[in-house]
Amino acid sequence: ASALFTLLAPYLPELEEIPALSCLERGVSLSHAEVNPHVEWGVPGRKGEQIAAFVAAVEEYNAPLLEWCGGKGHLGRRLAAERQQAVVTLEWNAQLCEAGRQLAARTRMEQHFSPVDVLHAEVDHYLAGHHVVALHACGELHRHLVRRAVALHVPALDVAPCCYYHGAPEAYQPFNQQLQLMLSRDDLRLTVTETVTAAPREVALRDREMAWKLGFIPGDCGQFCRLLAQREGVRLPGEVAWQEYEAYGWQRQRETMRLSLVRQAFRRALELWLVLDMATFLEQSSYEVALTTFCPRHVTPRNILLSARRSL
């Protein structure tokens, strides 16, 4: 990231302020009890690191625990083990709920699963009076949680947002209507255009897939364009200067790649803007809010923790 800002500084000197403005303090990792390794059955390695760091960063609160969109309940199971506290896990996929029940029974954790589509079903009776945790609830899932939490005066909330574009309308609607920045759903995709957690094998597979696709495309630029025109139902003129269009295409490709560097410089700042929008909405609704990071970027770049406690 620092190399990118150094590269762009001669052209956009104002960007030099972004790294400092986008920096969040690392949250305090709380001491935690040793956990039976069986609690981590079925948890992929990097996901296990993320869960352990998230749990260590979440302060205890005197309220029942609810895991929002928990999948197999790996986070809830870890919390139940460390805090010696019952956990309710909400997850829309009934198969994941059943797998989670089996894992909880295997480790003798008091964890209860409810197959609930949180965006379309009645969830208020689950949320009311609970300390709600959500690790990487995507897009509208974490936004809906924040709205319902405010409406119900949920006492405590710890959320690590993710995939901000999921479920967003084409024209994004911020929580605070006085904000003037206009964002599209495509703009929100910029916040997650990173591959820092991709394993070397995943990167190699991606590159191989791209190479195979390019190898499948036959012939020269003209043949490729005719193939696309046929697929899209576009009628081409009889005579086309394909070499000129190919040269123009390469020029556009280079311009696009350079422009993408500028976009990347705003990635973290845009992500923080979205999280701060939620944070100020919570503050205006009688919550005390803290924004920290719960783990290093190499564990997950989606490492922002939004913690909210309702003021009494």
mmCIF file of C-alpha atoms in Angstrom:
data_model
loop_
_atom_site.group_PDB
_atom_site.id
_atom_site.type_symbol
_atom_site.label_atom_id
_atom_site.label_comp_id
_atom_site.label_asym_id
_atom_site.label_seq_id
_atom_site.Cartn_x
_atom_site.Cartn_y
_atom_site.Cartn_z
ATOM 1 C CA ALA A 1 0.000 0.000 0.000
ATOM 2 C CA SER A 2 2.802 2.445 0.863
ATOM 3 C CA ALA A 3 4.444 1.806 -2.531
ATOM 4 C CA LEU A 4 1.172 2.661 -4.271
ATOM 5 C CA PHE A 5 0.879 6.025 -2.515
ATOM 6 C CA THR A 6 4.532 6.786 -3.257
ATOM 7 C CA LEU A 7 3.881 6.055 -6.934
ATOM 8 C CA LEU A 8 0.813 8.304 -7.077
ATOM 9 C CA ALA A 9 2.117 11.156 -4.885
ATOM 10 C CA PRO A 10 3.687 13.214 -7.730
ATOM 11 C CA TYR A 11 0.341 13.265 -9.551
ATOM 12 C CA LEU A 12 -2.070 13.443 -6.603
ATOM 13 C CA PRO A 13 -0.174 14.850 -3.613
ATOM 14 C CA GLU A 14 -3.407 15.011 -1.594
ATOM 15 C CA LEU A 15 -3.385 11.209 -1.415
ATOM 16 C CA GLU A 16 -0.482 11.340 1.029
ATOM 17 C CA GLU A 17 -3.007 12.069 3.800
ATOM 18 C CA ILE A 18 -5.079 8.940 3.175
ATOM 19 C CA PRO A 19 -2.886 6.341 4.983
ATOM 20 C CA ALA A 20 -2.915 8.343 8.231
ATOM 21 C CA LEU A 21 -6.618 9.125 7.968
ATOM 22 C CA SER A 22 -7.419 5.477 7.225
ATOM 23 C CA CYS A 23 -5.448 4.049 10.130
ATOM 24 C CA LEU A 24 -7.345 2.409 12.995
ATOM 25 C CA GLU A 25 -5.873 1.343 16.308
ATOM 26 C CA ARG A 26 -5.537 -2.347 17.001
ATOM 27 C CA GLY A 27 -8.108 -3.441 19.548
ATOM 28 C CA VAL A 28 -7.031 -4.730 22.934
ATOM 29 C CA SER A 29 -6.791 -8.519 22.884
ATOM 30 C CA LEU A 30 -8.431 -9.765 26.050
ATOM 31 C CA SER A 31 -7.023 -12.710 27.951
ATOM 32 C CA HIS A 32 -8.988 -15.860 27.305
ATOM 33 C CA ALA A 33 -9.189 -19.346 28.682
ATOM 34 C CA GLU A 34 -7.566 -22.309 26.993
ATOM 35 C CA VAL A 35 -9.998 -23.938 24.591
ATOM 36 C CA ASN A 36 -10.337 -27.645 23.986
ATOM 37 C CA PRO A 37 -8.850 -28.206 20.503
ATOM 38 C CA HIS A 38 -11.941 -30.265 19.648
ATOM 39 C CA VAL A 39 -13.873 -26.971 19.596
ATOM 40 C CA GLU A 40 -12.034 -26.151 16.362
ATOM 41 C CA TRP A 41 -13.100 -29.313 14.537
ATOM 42 C CA GLY A 42 -14.012 -28.481 10.967
ATOM 43 C CA VAL A 43 -12.682 -24.907 11.087
ATOM 44 C CA PRO A 44 -10.303 -24.003 8.217
ATOM 45 C CA GLY A 45 -6.948 -22.682 9.424
ATOM 46 C CA ARG A 46 -7.227 -19.034 8.417
ATOM 47 C CA LYS A 47 -10.869 -18.883 9.506
ATOM 48 C CA GLY A 48 -9.779 -20.230 12.872
ATOM 49 C CA GLU A 49 -7.244 -17.404 13.190
ATOM 50 C CA GLN A 50 -9.906 -14.831 12.359
ATOM 51 C CA ILE A 51 -12.345 -16.268 14.903
ATOM 52 C CA ALA A 52 -9.741 -16.434 17.677
ATOM 53 C CA ALA A 53 -8.716 -12.815 17.053
ATOM 54 C CA PHE A 54 -12.337 -11.635 16.888
ATOM 55 C CA VAL A 55 -13.274 -13.369 20.144
ATOM 56 C CA ALA A 56 -10.196 -11.943 21.881
ATOM 57 C CA ALA A 57 -11.186 -8.430 20.779
ATOM 58 C CA VAL A 58 -14.855 -8.616 21.834
ATOM 59 C CA GLU A 59 -15.451 -7.366 25.358
ATOM 60 C CA GLU A 60 -17.785 -9.423 27.509
ATOM 61 C CA TYR A 61 -21.217 -7.989 28.173
ATOM 62 C CA ASN A 62 -23.845 -9.092 30.647
ATOM 63 C CA ALA A 63 -26.427 -10.250 28.119
ATOM 64 C CA PRO A 64 -27.260 -13.484 26.251
ATOM 65 C CA LEU A 65 -25.101 -14.051 23.170
ATOM 66 C CA LEU A 66 -26.550 -14.179 19.655
ATOM 67 C CA GLU A 67 -24.472 -15.074 16.585
ATOM 68 C CA TRP A 68 -25.840 -13.404 13.448
ATOM 69 C CA CYS A 69 -25.596 -15.335 10.153
ATOM 70 C CA GLY A 70 -23.281 -17.862 11.740
ATOM 71 C CA GLY A 71 -23.032 -20.672 9.181
ATOM 72 C CA LYS A 72 -21.951 -23.762 11.117
ATOM 73 C CA GLY A 73 -21.565 -21.633 14.233
ATOM 74 C CA HIS A 74 -17.779 -21.767 14.508
ATOM 75 C CA LEU A 75 -17.673 -18.302 16.100
ATOM 76 C CA GLY A 76 -20.532 -19.050 18.479
ATOM 77 C CA ARG A 77 -18.972 -22.353 19.505
ATOM 78 C CA ARG A 78 -15.688 -20.625 20.315
ATOM 79 C CA LEU A 79 -17.514 -17.976 22.352
ATOM 80 C CA ALA A 80 -19.509 -20.636 24.205
ATOM 81 C CA ALA A 81 -16.288 -22.459 25.061
ATOM 82 C CA GLU A 82 -14.314 -19.408 26.185
ATOM 83 C CA ARG A 83 -17.094 -17.528 27.965
ATOM 84 C CA GLN A 84 -18.854 -20.614 29.370
ATOM 85 C CA GLN A 85 -22.077 -19.103 28.104
ATOM 86 C CA ALA A 86 -24.967 -20.337 25.970
ATOM 87 C CA VAL A 87 -25.088 -19.024 22.396
ATOM 88 C CA VAL A 88 -27.935 -18.817 19.885
ATOM 89 C CA THR A 89 -26.846 -18.972 16.222
ATOM 90 C CA LEU A 90 -29.032 -17.704 13.384
ATOM 91 C CA GLU A 91 -28.360 -19.131 9.902
ATOM 92 C CA TRP A 92 -30.680 -19.401 6.892
ATOM 93 C CA ASN A 93 -29.177 -22.647 5.551
ATOM 94 C CA ALA A 94 -30.790 -25.577 7.383
ATOM 95 C CA GLN A 95 -27.977 -27.957 6.373
ATOM 96 C CA LEU A 96 -25.371 -25.679 7.940
ATOM 97 C CA CYS A 97 -27.521 -25.452 11.070
ATOM 98 C CA GLU A 98 -27.631 -29.243 11.331
ATOM 99 C CA ALA A 99 -23.864 -29.504 10.810
ATOM 100 C CA GLY A 100 -23.403 -26.875 13.512
ATOM 101 C CA ARG A 101 -25.670 -28.746 15.923
ATOM 102 C CA GLN A 102 -23.580 -31.878 15.453
ATOM 103 C CA LEU A 103 -20.340 -29.980 16.093
ATOM 104 C CA ALA A 104 -21.809 -28.356 19.208
ATOM 105 C CA ALA A 105 -23.047 -31.722 20.513
ATOM 106 C CA ARG A 106 -19.677 -33.289 19.799
ATOM 107 C CA THR A 107 -17.955 -30.657 21.934
ATOM 108 C CA ARG A 108 -20.787 -30.453 24.489
ATOM 109 C CA MET A 109 -21.271 -26.739 23.928
ATOM 110 C CA GLU A 110 -24.578 -25.089 24.813
ATOM 111 C CA GLN A 111 -25.294 -23.713 21.356
ATOM 112 C CA HIS A 112 -28.734 -23.524 19.788
ATOM 113 C CA PHE A 113 -29.370 -23.072 16.052
ATOM 114 C CA SER A 114 -32.348 -21.459 14.346
ATOM 115 C CA PRO A 115 -32.710 -21.712 10.536
ATOM 116 C CA VAL A 116 -33.822 -18.144 9.864
ATOM 117 C CA ASP A 117 -33.607 -15.928 6.784
ATOM 118 C CA VAL A 118 -32.739 -12.773 8.707
ATOM 119 C CA LEU A 119 -33.561 -10.438 5.810
ATOM 120 C CA HIS A 120 -37.095 -11.708 5.261
ATOM 121 C CA ALA A 121 -38.226 -13.402 8.480
ATOM 122 C CA GLU A 122 -39.240 -11.919 11.812
ATOM 123 C CA VAL A 123 -36.032 -11.662 13.856
ATOM 124 C CA ASP A 124 -36.872 -9.044 16.471
ATOM 125 C CA HIS A 125 -37.594 -11.577 19.216
ATOM 126 C CA TYR A 126 -34.136 -13.090 18.658
ATOM 127 C CA LEU A 127 -32.339 -9.743 18.825
ATOM 128 C CA ALA A 128 -34.104 -8.077 21.734
ATOM 129 C CA GLY A 129 -31.974 -7.959 24.876
ATOM 130 C CA HIS A 130 -29.000 -9.787 23.323
ATOM 131 C CA HIS A 131 -25.324 -9.124 22.769
ATOM 132 C CA VAL A 132 -25.109 -9.704 19.012
ATOM 133 C CA VAL A 133 -21.888 -10.739 17.270
ATOM 134 C CA ALA A 134 -21.336 -10.989 13.515
ATOM 135 C CA LEU A 135 -18.067 -11.950 11.866
ATOM 136 C CA HIS A 136 -18.064 -11.094 8.153
ATOM 137 C CA ALA A 137 -21.816 -10.791 7.683
ATOM 138 C CA CYS A 138 -22.006 -9.650 4.066
ATOM 139 C CA GLY A 139 -23.470 -6.386 2.849
ATOM 140 C CA GLU A 140 -27.160 -6.039 3.563
ATOM 141 C CA LEU A 141 -26.861 -8.655 6.317
ATOM 142 C CA HIS A 142 -24.772 -6.365 8.522
ATOM 143 C CA ARG A 143 -26.685 -3.229 7.476
ATOM 144 C CA HIS A 144 -30.027 -4.847 8.349
ATOM 145 C CA LEU A 145 -28.583 -5.923 11.696
ATOM 146 C CA VAL A 146 -27.553 -2.359 12.547
ATOM 147 C CA ARG A 147 -30.991 -0.991 11.635
ATOM 148 C CA ARG A 148 -32.888 -3.585 13.668
ATOM 149 C CA ALA A 149 -30.471 -3.237 16.592
ATOM 150 C CA VAL A 150 -31.175 0.491 16.774
ATOM 151 C CA ALA A 151 -34.933 -0.017 16.445
ATOM 152 C CA LEU A 152 -34.957 -2.592 19.262
ATOM 153 C CA HIS A 153 -32.406 -0.887 21.525
ATOM 154 C CA VAL A 154 -30.187 -3.979 21.388
ATOM 155 C CA PRO A 155 -27.750 -3.495 24.291
ATOM 156 C CA ALA A 156 -24.492 -4.616 22.648
ATOM 157 C CA LEU A 157 -23.223 -5.177 19.130
ATOM 158 C CA ASP A 158 -19.880 -6.379 17.738
ATOM 159 C CA VAL A 159 -19.690 -6.531 13.948
ATOM 160 C CA ALA A 160 -16.905 -7.145 11.427
ATOM 161 C CA PRO A 161 -18.483 -5.984 8.136
ATOM 162 C CA CYS A 162 -17.699 -7.638 4.809
ATOM 163 C CA CYS A 163 -18.671 -7.590 1.095
ATOM 164 C CA TYR A 164 -20.365 -4.203 1.339
ATOM 165 C CA TYR A 165 -21.913 -4.432 -2.133
ATOM 166 C CA HIS A 166 -23.990 -7.569 -1.425
ATOM 167 C CA GLY A 167 -27.672 -6.720 -1.476
ATOM 168 C CA ALA A 168 -27.034 -3.017 -2.050
ATOM 169 C CA PRO A 169 -29.294 -1.145 -4.487
ATOM 170 C CA GLU A 170 -27.754 0.259 -7.667
ATOM 171 C CA ALA A 171 -27.679 3.682 -5.969
ATOM 172 C CA TYR A 172 -26.393 3.100 -2.426
ATOM 173 C CA GLN A 173 -28.389 4.703 0.374
ATOM 174 C CA PRO A 174 -26.230 5.708 3.366
ATOM 175 C CA PHE A 175 -27.519 5.564 6.928
ATOM 176 C CA ASN A 176 -27.065 9.330 7.287
ATOM 177 C CA GLN A 177 -29.134 11.063 4.638
ATOM 178 C CA GLN A 178 -27.195 14.333 4.900
ATOM 179 C CA LEU A 179 -24.106 12.709 3.371
ATOM 180 C CA GLN A 180 -23.504 14.005 -0.137
ATOM 181 C CA LEU A 181 -21.190 11.339 -1.554
ATOM 182 C CA MET A 182 -23.090 9.379 -4.201
ATOM 183 C CA LEU A 183 -22.035 5.734 -4.506
ATOM 184 C CA SER A 184 -23.150 2.948 -6.809
ATOM 185 C CA ARG A 185 -23.151 -0.766 -6.058
ATOM 186 C CA ASP A 186 -20.106 -1.064 -8.320
ATOM 187 C CA ASP A 187 -18.301 1.557 -6.204
ATOM 188 C CA LEU A 188 -18.912 -0.602 -3.141
ATOM 189 C CA ARG A 189 -17.174 -3.534 -4.849
ATOM 190 C CA LEU A 190 -13.938 -1.551 -4.706
ATOM 191 C CA THR A 191 -13.788 -2.069 -0.942
ATOM 192 C CA VAL A 192 -13.111 -5.800 -1.284
ATOM 193 C CA THR A 193 -10.846 -5.949 -4.353
ATOM 194 C CA GLU A 194 -7.914 -7.557 -2.568
ATOM 195 C CA THR A 195 -6.381 -11.022 -2.591
ATOM 196 C CA VAL A 196 -4.072 -10.794 0.430
ATOM 197 C CA THR A 197 -5.625 -13.898 2.013
ATOM 198 C CA ALA A 198 -5.520 -15.984 -1.156
ATOM 199 C CA ALA A 199 -3.200 -18.949 -0.858
ATOM 200 C CA PRO A 200 -0.494 -19.360 -3.534
ATOM 201 C CA ARG A 201 -2.448 -22.338 -4.864
ATOM 202 C CA GLU A 202 -5.581 -20.176 -5.290
ATOM 203 C CA VAL A 203 -3.612 -17.501 -7.143
ATOM 204 C CA ALA A 204 -2.049 -20.157 -9.396
ATOM 205 C CA LEU A 205 -5.492 -21.627 -10.156
ATOM 206 C CA ARG A 206 -6.854 -18.180 -11.009
ATOM 207 C CA ASP A 207 -3.956 -17.487 -13.374
ATOM 208 C CA ARG A 208 -4.269 -20.920 -14.974
ATOM 209 C CA GLU A 209 -8.005 -20.454 -15.519
ATOM 210 C CA MET A 210 -7.349 -17.099 -17.181
ATOM 211 C CA ALA A 211 -4.669 -18.648 -19.408
ATOM 212 C CA TRP A 212 -6.966 -21.512 -20.410
ATOM 213 C CA LYS A 213 -9.767 -19.096 -21.280
ATOM 214 C CA LEU A 214 -7.391 -17.039 -23.402
ATOM 215 C CA GLY A 215 -6.107 -20.223 -25.019
ATOM 216 C CA PHE A 216 -9.675 -21.180 -25.909
ATOM 217 C CA ILE A 217 -10.256 -17.892 -27.747
ATOM 218 C CA PRO A 218 -9.412 -18.570 -31.408
ATOM 219 C CA GLY A 219 -7.482 -16.535 -33.908
ATOM 220 C CA ASP A 220 -6.735 -12.845 -34.058
ATOM 221 C CA CYS A 221 -8.499 -9.697 -32.885
ATOM 222 C CA GLY A 222 -10.889 -9.749 -35.834
ATOM 223 C CA GLN A 223 -12.034 -13.312 -35.192
ATOM 224 C CA PHE A 224 -12.479 -12.555 -31.501
ATOM 225 C CA CYS A 225 -14.596 -9.468 -32.224
ATOM 226 C CA ARG A 226 -16.726 -11.388 -34.732
ATOM 227 C CA LEU A 227 -17.317 -14.073 -32.113
ATOM 228 C CA LEU A 228 -18.441 -11.473 -29.567
ATOM 229 C CA ALA A 229 -20.587 -9.665 -32.132
ATOM 230 C CA GLN A 230 -22.323 -12.927 -32.998
ATOM 231 C CA ARG A 231 -22.953 -13.684 -29.341
ATOM 232 C CA GLU A 232 -24.307 -10.186 -28.638
ATOM 233 C CA GLY A 233 -26.345 -9.970 -31.849
ATOM 234 C CA VAL A 234 -24.356 -7.007 -33.215
ATOM 235 C CA ARG A 235 -24.038 -6.514 -36.995
ATOM 236 C CA LEU A 236 -20.485 -5.586 -38.073
ATOM 237 C CA PRO A 237 -19.568 -3.700 -41.273
ATOM 238 C CA GLY A 238 -17.983 -5.703 -44.071
ATOM 239 C CA GLU A 239 -14.603 -3.970 -43.881
ATOM 240 C CA VAL A 240 -13.021 -3.226 -40.489
ATOM 241 C CA ALA A 241 -9.471 -2.007 -39.785
ATOM 242 C CA TRP A 242 -8.846 -4.666 -37.138
ATOM 243 C CA GLN A 243 -5.208 -3.713 -36.531
ATOM 244 C CA GLU A 244 -6.244 -0.179 -35.620
ATOM 245 C CA TYR A 245 -8.937 -1.448 -33.268
ATOM 246 C CA GLU A 246 -6.523 -3.889 -31.660
ATOM 247 C CA ALA A 247 -3.978 -1.100 -31.093
ATOM 248 C CA TYR A 248 -6.761 1.013 -29.601
ATOM 249 C CA GLY A 249 -7.782 -1.907 -27.385
ATOM 250 C CA TRP A 250 -4.262 -2.297 -26.017
ATOM 251 C CA GLN A 251 -4.149 1.443 -25.341
ATOM 252 C CA ARG A 252 -7.441 1.222 -23.431
ATOM 253 C CA GLN A 253 -6.140 -1.791 -21.491
ATOM 254 C CA ARG A 254 -3.060 0.126 -20.334
ATOM 255 C CA GLU A 255 -5.169 3.149 -19.380
ATOM 256 C CA THR A 256 -7.587 0.951 -17.449
ATOM 257 C CA MET A 257 -4.789 -0.726 -15.516
ATOM 258 C CA ARG A 258 -3.305 2.649 -14.575
ATOM 259 C CA LEU A 259 -6.700 3.985 -13.532
ATOM 260 C CA SER A 260 -7.254 0.899 -11.390
ATOM 261 C CA LEU A 261 -4.173 1.891 -9.375
ATOM 262 C CA VAL A 262 -5.825 5.208 -8.544
ATOM 263 C CA ARG A 263 -9.012 3.397 -7.524
ATOM 264 C CA GLN A 264 -7.053 1.099 -5.230
ATOM 265 C CA ALA A 265 -5.651 4.111 -3.383
ATOM 266 C CA PHE A 266 -9.178 4.886 -2.203
ATOM 267 C CA ARG A 267 -10.140 1.310 -1.268
ATOM 268 C CA ARG A 268 -9.518 1.443 2.498
ATOM 269 C CA ALA A 269 -10.748 5.037 2.761
ATOM 270 C CA LEU A 270 -14.025 4.068 1.103
ATOM 271 C CA GLU A 271 -14.409 1.063 3.383
ATOM 272 C CA LEU A 272 -13.897 3.287 6.428
ATOM 273 C CA TRP A 273 -16.406 5.796 5.065
ATOM 274 C CA LEU A 274 -19.027 3.044 4.945
ATOM 275 C CA VAL A 275 -18.214 1.831 8.457
ATOM 276 C CA LEU A 276 -18.145 5.380 9.850
ATOM 277 C CA ASP A 277 -21.574 5.944 8.311
ATOM 278 C CA MET A 278 -22.882 3.049 10.414
ATOM 279 C CA ALA A 279 -20.915 4.190 13.465
ATOM 280 C CA THR A 280 -22.321 7.730 13.426
ATOM 281 C CA PHE A 281 -25.827 6.342 12.900
ATOM 282 C CA LEU A 282 -25.359 4.241 16.038
ATOM 283 C CA GLU A 283 -23.923 7.189 17.984
ATOM 284 C CA GLN A 284 -26.901 9.330 17.007
ATOM 285 C CA SER A 285 -29.096 6.513 18.338
ATOM 286 C CA SER A 286 -27.638 6.561 21.881
ATOM 287 C CA TYR A 287 -24.792 4.074 21.414
ATOM 288 C CA GLU A 288 -21.177 4.405 22.462
ATOM 289 C CA VAL A 289 -19.137 3.192 19.494
ATOM 290 C CA ALA A 290 -15.537 2.086 19.045
ATOM 291 C CA LEU A 291 -13.792 1.293 15.755
ATOM 292 C CA THR A 292 -10.653 -0.826 15.898
ATOM 293 C CA THR A 293 -8.960 -3.623 13.986
ATOM 294 C CA PHE A 294 -9.143 -7.091 15.499
ATOM 295 C CA CYS A 295 -6.346 -8.786 13.538
ATOM 296 C CA PRO A 296 -3.487 -8.043 11.129
ATOM 297 C CA ARG A 297 -4.316 -7.490 7.473
ATOM 298 C CA HIS A 298 -2.655 -10.730 6.350
ATOM 299 C CA VAL A 299 -5.157 -12.726 8.440
ATOM 300 C CA THR A 300 -8.025 -10.898 6.742
ATOM 301 C CA PRO A 301 -8.177 -7.460 5.097
ATOM 302 C CA ARG A 302 -11.765 -7.213 6.413
ATOM 303 C CA ASN A 303 -10.395 -6.626 9.897
ATOM 304 C CA ILE A 304 -12.496 -3.682 11.106
ATOM 305 C CA LEU A 305 -14.420 -4.272 14.328
ATOM 306 C CA LEU A 306 -17.402 -2.036 15.042
ATOM 307 C CA SER A 307 -18.319 -2.299 18.734
ATOM 308 C CA ALA A 308 -21.430 -0.548 20.031
ATOM 309 C CA ARG A 309 -22.862 -0.414 23.554
ATOM 310 C CA ARG A 310 -26.166 1.272 24.228
ATOM 311 C CA SER A 311 -25.905 4.138 26.703
ATOM 312 C CA LEU A 312 -28.088 3.679 29.764
#
